[in-house]
Coordinates of C-alpha atoms and ligand atoms in Angstrom, one line a residue:
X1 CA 23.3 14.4 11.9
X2 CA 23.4 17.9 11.1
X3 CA 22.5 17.3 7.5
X4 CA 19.0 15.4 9.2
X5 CA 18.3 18.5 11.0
X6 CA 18.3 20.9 8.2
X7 CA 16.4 18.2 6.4
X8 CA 13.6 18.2 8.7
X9 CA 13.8 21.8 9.5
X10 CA 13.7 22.4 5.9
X11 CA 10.5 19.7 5.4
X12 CA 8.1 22.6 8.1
X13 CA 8.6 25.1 5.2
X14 CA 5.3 25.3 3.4
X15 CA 7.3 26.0 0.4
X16 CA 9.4 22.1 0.6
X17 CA 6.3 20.2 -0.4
X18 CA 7.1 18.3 -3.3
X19 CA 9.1 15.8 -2.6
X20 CA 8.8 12.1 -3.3
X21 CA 8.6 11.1 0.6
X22 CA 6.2 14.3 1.1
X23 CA 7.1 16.8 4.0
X24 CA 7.7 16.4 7.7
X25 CA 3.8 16.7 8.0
X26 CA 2.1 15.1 5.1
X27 CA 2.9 12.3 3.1
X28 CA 3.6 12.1 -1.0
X29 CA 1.1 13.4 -3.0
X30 CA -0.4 10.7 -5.1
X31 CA -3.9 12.2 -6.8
X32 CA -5.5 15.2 -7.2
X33 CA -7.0 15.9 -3.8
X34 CA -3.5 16.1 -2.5
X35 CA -2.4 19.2 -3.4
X36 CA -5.8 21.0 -1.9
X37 CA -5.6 19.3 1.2
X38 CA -2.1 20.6 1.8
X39 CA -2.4 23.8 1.2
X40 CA -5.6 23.9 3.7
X41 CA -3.2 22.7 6.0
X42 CA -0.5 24.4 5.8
X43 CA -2.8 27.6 5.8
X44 CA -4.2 26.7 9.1
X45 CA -1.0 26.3 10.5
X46 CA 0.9 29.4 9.2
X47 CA -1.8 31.0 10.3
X48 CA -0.9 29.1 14.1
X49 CA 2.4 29.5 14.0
X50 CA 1.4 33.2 12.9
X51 CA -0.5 34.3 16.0
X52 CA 2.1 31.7 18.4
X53 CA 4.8 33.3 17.8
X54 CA 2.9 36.8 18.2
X55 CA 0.8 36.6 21.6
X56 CA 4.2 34.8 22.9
X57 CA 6.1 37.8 22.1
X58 CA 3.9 40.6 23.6
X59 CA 3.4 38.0 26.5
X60 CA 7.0 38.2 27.5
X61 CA 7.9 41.9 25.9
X62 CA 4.4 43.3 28.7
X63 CA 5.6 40.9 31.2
X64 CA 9.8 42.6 31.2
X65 CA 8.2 46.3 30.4
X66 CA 5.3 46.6 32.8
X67 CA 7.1 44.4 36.0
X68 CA 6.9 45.8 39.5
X69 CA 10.0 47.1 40.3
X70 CA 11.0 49.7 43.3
X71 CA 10.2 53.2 42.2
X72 CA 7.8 52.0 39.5
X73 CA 3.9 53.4 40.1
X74 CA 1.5 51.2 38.3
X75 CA -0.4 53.5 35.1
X76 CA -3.8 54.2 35.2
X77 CA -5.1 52.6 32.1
X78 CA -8.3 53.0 30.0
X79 CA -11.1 50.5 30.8
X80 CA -11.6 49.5 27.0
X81 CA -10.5 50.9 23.8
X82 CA -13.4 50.5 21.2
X83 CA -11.1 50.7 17.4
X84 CA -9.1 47.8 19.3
X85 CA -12.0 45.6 20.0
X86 CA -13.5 45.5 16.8
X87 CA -10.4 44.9 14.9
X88 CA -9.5 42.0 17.3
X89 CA -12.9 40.7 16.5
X90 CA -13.0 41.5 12.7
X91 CA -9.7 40.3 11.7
X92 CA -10.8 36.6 13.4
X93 CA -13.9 36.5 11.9
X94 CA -12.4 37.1 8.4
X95 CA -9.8 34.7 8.8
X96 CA -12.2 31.5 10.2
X97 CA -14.5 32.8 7.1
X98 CA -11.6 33.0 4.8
X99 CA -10.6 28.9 6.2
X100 CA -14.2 27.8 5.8
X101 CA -14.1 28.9 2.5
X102 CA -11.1 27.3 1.3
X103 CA -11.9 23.9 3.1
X104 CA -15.4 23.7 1.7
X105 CA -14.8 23.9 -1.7
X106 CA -12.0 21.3 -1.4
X107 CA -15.1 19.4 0.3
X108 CA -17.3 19.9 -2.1
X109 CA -14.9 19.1 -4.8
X110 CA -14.0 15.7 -3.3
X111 CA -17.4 14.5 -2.5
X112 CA -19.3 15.2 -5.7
X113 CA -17.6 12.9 -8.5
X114 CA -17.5 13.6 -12.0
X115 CA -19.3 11.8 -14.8
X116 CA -17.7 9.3 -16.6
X117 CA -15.7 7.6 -13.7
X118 CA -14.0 3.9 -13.3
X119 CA -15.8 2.4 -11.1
X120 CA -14.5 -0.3 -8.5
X121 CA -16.8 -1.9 -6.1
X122 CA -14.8 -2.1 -2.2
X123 CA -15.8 -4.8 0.5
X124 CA -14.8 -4.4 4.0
X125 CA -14.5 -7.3 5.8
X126 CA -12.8 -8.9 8.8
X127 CA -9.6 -8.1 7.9
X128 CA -9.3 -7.7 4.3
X129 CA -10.3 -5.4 1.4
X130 CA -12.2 -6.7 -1.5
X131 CA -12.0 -5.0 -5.2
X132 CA -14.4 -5.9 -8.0
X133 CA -14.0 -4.6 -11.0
X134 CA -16.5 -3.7 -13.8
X135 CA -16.0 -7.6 -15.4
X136 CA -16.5 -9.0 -12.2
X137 CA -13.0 -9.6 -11.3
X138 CA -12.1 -9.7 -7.9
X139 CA -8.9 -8.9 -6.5
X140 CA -6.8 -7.9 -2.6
X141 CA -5.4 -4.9 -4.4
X142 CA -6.9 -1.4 -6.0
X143 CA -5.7 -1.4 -9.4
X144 CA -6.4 1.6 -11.2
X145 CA -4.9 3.3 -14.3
X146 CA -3.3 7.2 -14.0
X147 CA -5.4 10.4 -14.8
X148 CA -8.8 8.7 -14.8
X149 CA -11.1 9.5 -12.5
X150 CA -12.2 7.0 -10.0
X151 CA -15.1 5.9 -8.2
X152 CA -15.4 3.7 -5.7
X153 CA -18.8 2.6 -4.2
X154 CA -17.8 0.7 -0.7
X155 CA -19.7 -1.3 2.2
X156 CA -19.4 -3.9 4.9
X157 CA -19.8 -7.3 5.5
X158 CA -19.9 -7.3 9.0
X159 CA -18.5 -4.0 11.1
X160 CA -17.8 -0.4 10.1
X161 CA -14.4 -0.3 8.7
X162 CA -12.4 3.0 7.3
X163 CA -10.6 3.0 3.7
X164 CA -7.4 5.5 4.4
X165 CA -5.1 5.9 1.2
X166 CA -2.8 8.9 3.3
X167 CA -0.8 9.5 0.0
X168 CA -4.1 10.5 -2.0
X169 CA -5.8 12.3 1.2
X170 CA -9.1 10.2 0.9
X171 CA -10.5 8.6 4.0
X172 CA -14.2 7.3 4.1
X173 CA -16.2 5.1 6.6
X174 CA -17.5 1.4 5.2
X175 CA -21.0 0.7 7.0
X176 CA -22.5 -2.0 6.8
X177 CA -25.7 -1.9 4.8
X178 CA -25.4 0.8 3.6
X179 CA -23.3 2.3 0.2
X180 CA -20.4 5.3 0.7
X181 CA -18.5 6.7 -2.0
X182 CA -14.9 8.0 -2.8
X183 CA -13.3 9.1 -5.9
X184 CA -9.9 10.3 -6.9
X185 CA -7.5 10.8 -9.7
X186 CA -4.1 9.2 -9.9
X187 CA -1.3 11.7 -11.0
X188 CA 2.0 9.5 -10.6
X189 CA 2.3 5.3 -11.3
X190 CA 3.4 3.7 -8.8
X191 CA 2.4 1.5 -5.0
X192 CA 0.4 3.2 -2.1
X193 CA -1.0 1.7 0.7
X194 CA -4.1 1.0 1.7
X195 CA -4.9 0.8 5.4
X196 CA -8.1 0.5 7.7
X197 CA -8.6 3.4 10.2
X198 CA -11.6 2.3 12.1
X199 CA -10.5 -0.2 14.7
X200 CA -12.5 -3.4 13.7
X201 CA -11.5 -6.1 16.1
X202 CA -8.7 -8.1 17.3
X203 CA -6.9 -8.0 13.4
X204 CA -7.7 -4.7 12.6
X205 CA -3.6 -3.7 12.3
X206 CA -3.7 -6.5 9.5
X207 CA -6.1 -4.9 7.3
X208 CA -3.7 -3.5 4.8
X209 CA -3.6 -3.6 1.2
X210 CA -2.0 -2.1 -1.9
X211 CA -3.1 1.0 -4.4
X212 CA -1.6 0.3 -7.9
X213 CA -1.2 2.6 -10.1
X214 CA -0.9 1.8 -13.8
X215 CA -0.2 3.5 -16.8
X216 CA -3.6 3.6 -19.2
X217 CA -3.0 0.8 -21.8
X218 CA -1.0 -1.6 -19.0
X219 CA -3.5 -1.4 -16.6
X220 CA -6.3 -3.3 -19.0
X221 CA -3.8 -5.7 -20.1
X222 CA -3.3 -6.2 -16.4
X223 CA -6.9 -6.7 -16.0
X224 CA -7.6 -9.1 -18.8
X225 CA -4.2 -11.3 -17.6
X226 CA -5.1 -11.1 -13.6
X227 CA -9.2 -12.1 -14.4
X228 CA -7.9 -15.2 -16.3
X229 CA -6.0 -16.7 -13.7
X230 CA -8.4 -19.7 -13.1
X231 CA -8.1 -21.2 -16.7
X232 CA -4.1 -21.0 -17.1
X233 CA -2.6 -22.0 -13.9
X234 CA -3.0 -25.9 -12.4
X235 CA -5.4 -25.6 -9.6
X236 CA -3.2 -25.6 -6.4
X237 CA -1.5 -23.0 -7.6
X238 CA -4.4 -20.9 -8.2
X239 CA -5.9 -21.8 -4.8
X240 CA -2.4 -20.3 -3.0
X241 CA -3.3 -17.1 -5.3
X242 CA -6.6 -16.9 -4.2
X243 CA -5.6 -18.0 -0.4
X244 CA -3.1 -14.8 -0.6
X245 CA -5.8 -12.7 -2.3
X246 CA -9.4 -13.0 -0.7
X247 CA -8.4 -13.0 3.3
X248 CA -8.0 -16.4 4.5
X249 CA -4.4 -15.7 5.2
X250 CA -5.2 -13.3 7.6
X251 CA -6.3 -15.6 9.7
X252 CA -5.2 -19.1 8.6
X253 CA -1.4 -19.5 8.6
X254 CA 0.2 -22.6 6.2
X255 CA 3.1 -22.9 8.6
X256 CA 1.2 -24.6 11.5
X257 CA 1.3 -21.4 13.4
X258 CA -2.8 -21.0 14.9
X259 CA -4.1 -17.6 14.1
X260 CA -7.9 -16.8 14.4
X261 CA -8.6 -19.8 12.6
X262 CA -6.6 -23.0 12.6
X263 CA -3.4 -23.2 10.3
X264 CA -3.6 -24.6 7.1
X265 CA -0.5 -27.2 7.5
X266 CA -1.2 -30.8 7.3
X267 CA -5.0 -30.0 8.1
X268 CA -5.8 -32.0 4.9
X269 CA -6.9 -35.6 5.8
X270 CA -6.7 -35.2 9.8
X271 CA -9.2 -35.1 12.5
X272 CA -10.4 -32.5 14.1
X273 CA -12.0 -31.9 17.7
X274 CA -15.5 -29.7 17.8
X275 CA -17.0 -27.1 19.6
X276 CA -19.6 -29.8 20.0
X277 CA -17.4 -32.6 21.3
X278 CA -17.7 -34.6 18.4
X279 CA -14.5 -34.8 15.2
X280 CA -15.1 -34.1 11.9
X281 CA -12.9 -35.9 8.7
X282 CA -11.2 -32.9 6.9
X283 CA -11.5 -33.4 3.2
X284 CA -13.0 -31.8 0.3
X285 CA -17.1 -31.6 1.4
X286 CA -16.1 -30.3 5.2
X287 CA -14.0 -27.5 3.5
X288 CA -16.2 -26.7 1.6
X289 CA -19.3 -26.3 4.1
X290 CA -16.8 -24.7 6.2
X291 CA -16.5 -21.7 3.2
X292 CA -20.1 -21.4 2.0
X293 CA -21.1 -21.9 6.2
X294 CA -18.1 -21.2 8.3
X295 CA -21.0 -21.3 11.6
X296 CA -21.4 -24.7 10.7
X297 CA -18.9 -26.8 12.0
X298 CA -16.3 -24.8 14.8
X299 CA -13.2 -26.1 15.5
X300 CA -12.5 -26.5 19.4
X301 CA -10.5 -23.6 20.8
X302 CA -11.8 -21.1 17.8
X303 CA -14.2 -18.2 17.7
X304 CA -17.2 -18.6 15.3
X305 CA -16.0 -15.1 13.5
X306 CA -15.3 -16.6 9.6
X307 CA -18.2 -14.7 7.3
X308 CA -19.6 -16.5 4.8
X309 CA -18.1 -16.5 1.1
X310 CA -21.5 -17.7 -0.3
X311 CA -21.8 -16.0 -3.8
X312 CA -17.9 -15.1 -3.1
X313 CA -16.2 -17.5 -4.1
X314 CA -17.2 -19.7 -7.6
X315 CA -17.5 -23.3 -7.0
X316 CA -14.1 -23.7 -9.5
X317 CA -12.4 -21.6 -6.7
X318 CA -13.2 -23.2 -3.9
X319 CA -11.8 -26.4 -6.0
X320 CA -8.4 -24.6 -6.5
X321 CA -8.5 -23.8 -2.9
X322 CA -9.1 -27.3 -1.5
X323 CA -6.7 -28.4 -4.0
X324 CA -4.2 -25.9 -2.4
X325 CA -4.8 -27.1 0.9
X326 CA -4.2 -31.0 -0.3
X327 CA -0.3 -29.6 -0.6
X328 CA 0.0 -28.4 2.6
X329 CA -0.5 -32.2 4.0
X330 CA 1.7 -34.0 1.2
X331 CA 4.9 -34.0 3.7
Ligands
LIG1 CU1 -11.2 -2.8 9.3 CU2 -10.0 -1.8 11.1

C-alpha cells in the first residue's frame, strides 16, 4: 500500500513520464504528438501548482501576521503601489504569451500533415469504425506500420462522431458530409484503442476499436494476407469475419440475446412478424434486401436505425454472410 502511494506520488512529477502505462495524468505515449502535448500540460500545470501553492501561502502567512488582536492598531497603508502593479500585470501576460506560444505551434504542427503520408480512409457510423485502405481493403481495425506518417481523411454516415486514440493524443470530430483530417506517426509497435468521444446514440459506449501498430515489412504482408480473405476461407467462415468486422455485431447478437436489431440465432429459415403486420420468410433474398435497404422490411419491436451497406459490402460478401447466418440455424 505504501509502495502504491509513492507510485502515484511519484507518477505527478513531471519528470516520471516515460513509462509504459504513462503517468498518473496522461496515458502512454504512442506517436509523435505525444511528447508535445505533455509537456504543454505539464507546463500549465506547474505553472498552477506554482502560483497554488503561492497565493495559499501569503493567504494564510497575512491572515496569522496582520489578525486583530488586543493591543494591535491597524497600519495605515498606501492606496496603490505602482512598480507592484505592473509587475503583477507583466509577469501574467508573459506567461499566457509564453503558453500560447508553445500550444500553437504544437497546433500547427499536428494539423498541417506532411507530404508523402499513408493514407487511410475512416467511416463513422452507428457504432463502428470503418478503415479503407489504399487497395480498397476494408477492415474494423487501424493498421498502420511504425515511423510513417499517417493520414487519415474521416466522415460520417449518419451523426457526428469523434475519433479519440488517448495514447497518440489525437482527437478529431467525424461530420457528416463533410471530410476532417488527422495524421500521426507511430513510435512503438504495439495495440491502442480506438474509442468514440462524441456521444452518438444509445450504443455510443460500444464504438471501440483497435490501433495496430506494425513493424514496416509485416504490416504489408499483413495487408496483402487480411485483403484476401474472401478467396481462401469457405464462405461461412468468412461471413463470421466480416460479421465481427463491419458492425453488425454491435447490434445483432448470434446467441439469441435481442440487441438493436434482432439476434442472429436460428433466424435462418423462420418467420418473422412486421412493423406492418404482415411476416416475412427469412432466407437469402430478404437478407439480402434487408443489407442493401435495411428501411425496407422492419422487424416488429425494432427501430428502423440499420444504414444502408449499398456499395459497402460486394455481392460475394453478402454471400459469405448469409452463408454465415445459415449456421446459426443448423441446431
Ligand atoms: Cu460514435 Cu459516439
Amino acid at each position: 500500500m505504501f509502495g502504491e502511494a509513492a507510485r502515484t506520488l511519484g507518477n505527478l512529477l513531471p519528470w516520471a513520464i516515460s513509462t509504459d502505462d504513462g503517468t498518473f495524468w496522461l496515458p502512454r505515449k504512442g506517436s509523435e504528438f505525444a511528447a508535445q502535448v505533455d509537456f504543454n500540460f505539464n507546463l500549465v500545470y506547474w505553472i498552477s501548482v506554482f502560483f497554488f501553492a503561492l497565493v495559499t501561502f501569503l493567504m494564510v502567512f497575512f491572515a496569522i501576521r496582520y489578525r486583530q488582536r488586543p493591543g494591535h492598531e491597524p497600519e495605515k497603508s498606501s492606496s496603490h503601489n505602482t512598480p507592484l502593479e505592473i509587475l503583477w500585470s507583466v509577469i501574467p501576460t508573459l506567461i499566457v504569451i509564453g503558453l500560447f506560444w508553445s500550444g500553437y505551434k504544437a497546433y500547427l504542427n499536428m494539423t498541417v500533415p506532411p507530404q508523402n503520408t499513408y493514407e487511410v480512409l475512416v467511416t463513422g457510423q452507428k457504432w463502428n469504425w470503418l478503415f479503407t485502405y489504399p487497395n480498397g481493403y476494408i477492415d474494423a481495425n487501424l493498421h498502420v506500420p511504425v515511423d510513417t506518417p499517417v493520414k487519415l481523411t474521416m466522415t460520417s454516415e449518419d451523426v457526428i462522431h469523434s475519433f479519440f486514440v488517448p495514447d497518440f493524443r489525437i482527437k478529431r470530430d467525424v461530420i457528416p458530409g463533410r471530410y476532417t483530417r488527422l495524421w500521426f506517426t507511430a513510435i512503438e509497435t504495439g495495440d491502442y484503442d480506438i474509442l468514440c468521444t462524441e456521444y452518438c446514440g444509445t450504443n455510443h459506449w460500444s464504438m471501440l476499436s483497435k490501433l495496430v501498430v506494425h513493424e514496416r515489412a509485416e504490416f504489408d504482408s499483413w495487408l496483402a494476407e487480411a485483403s484476401d480473405f474472401l478467396s481462401k476461407m469457405p464462405p461461412a467462415e468468412a461471413g463470421e469475419m466480416l460479421y465481427n468486422m463491419r458492425g453488425c455485431k454491435q447490434c445483432h447478437s448470434v446467441d439469441g440475446t435481442p440487441g438493436i436489431g434482432p439476434s442472429f440465432l436460428g433466424k435462418f429459415g423462420s418467420e418473422e412478424p412486421l412493423l406492418t403486420g404482415e411476416t416475412v420468410l427469412v432466407e437469402e433474398n430478404y437478407i439480402r434486401e434487408s443489407i442493401l435497404d435495411p428501411q425496407a422490411k422492419i422487424v416488429a419491436g425494432y427501430d428502423p436505425v440499420m444504414p444502408t451497406y449499398q456499395g459497402r459490402l460486394k455481392d460475394e460478401e453478402i454471400t459469405a454472410i448469409i452463408e454465415y447466418m445459415k449456421t446459426l440455424s443448423e441446431q
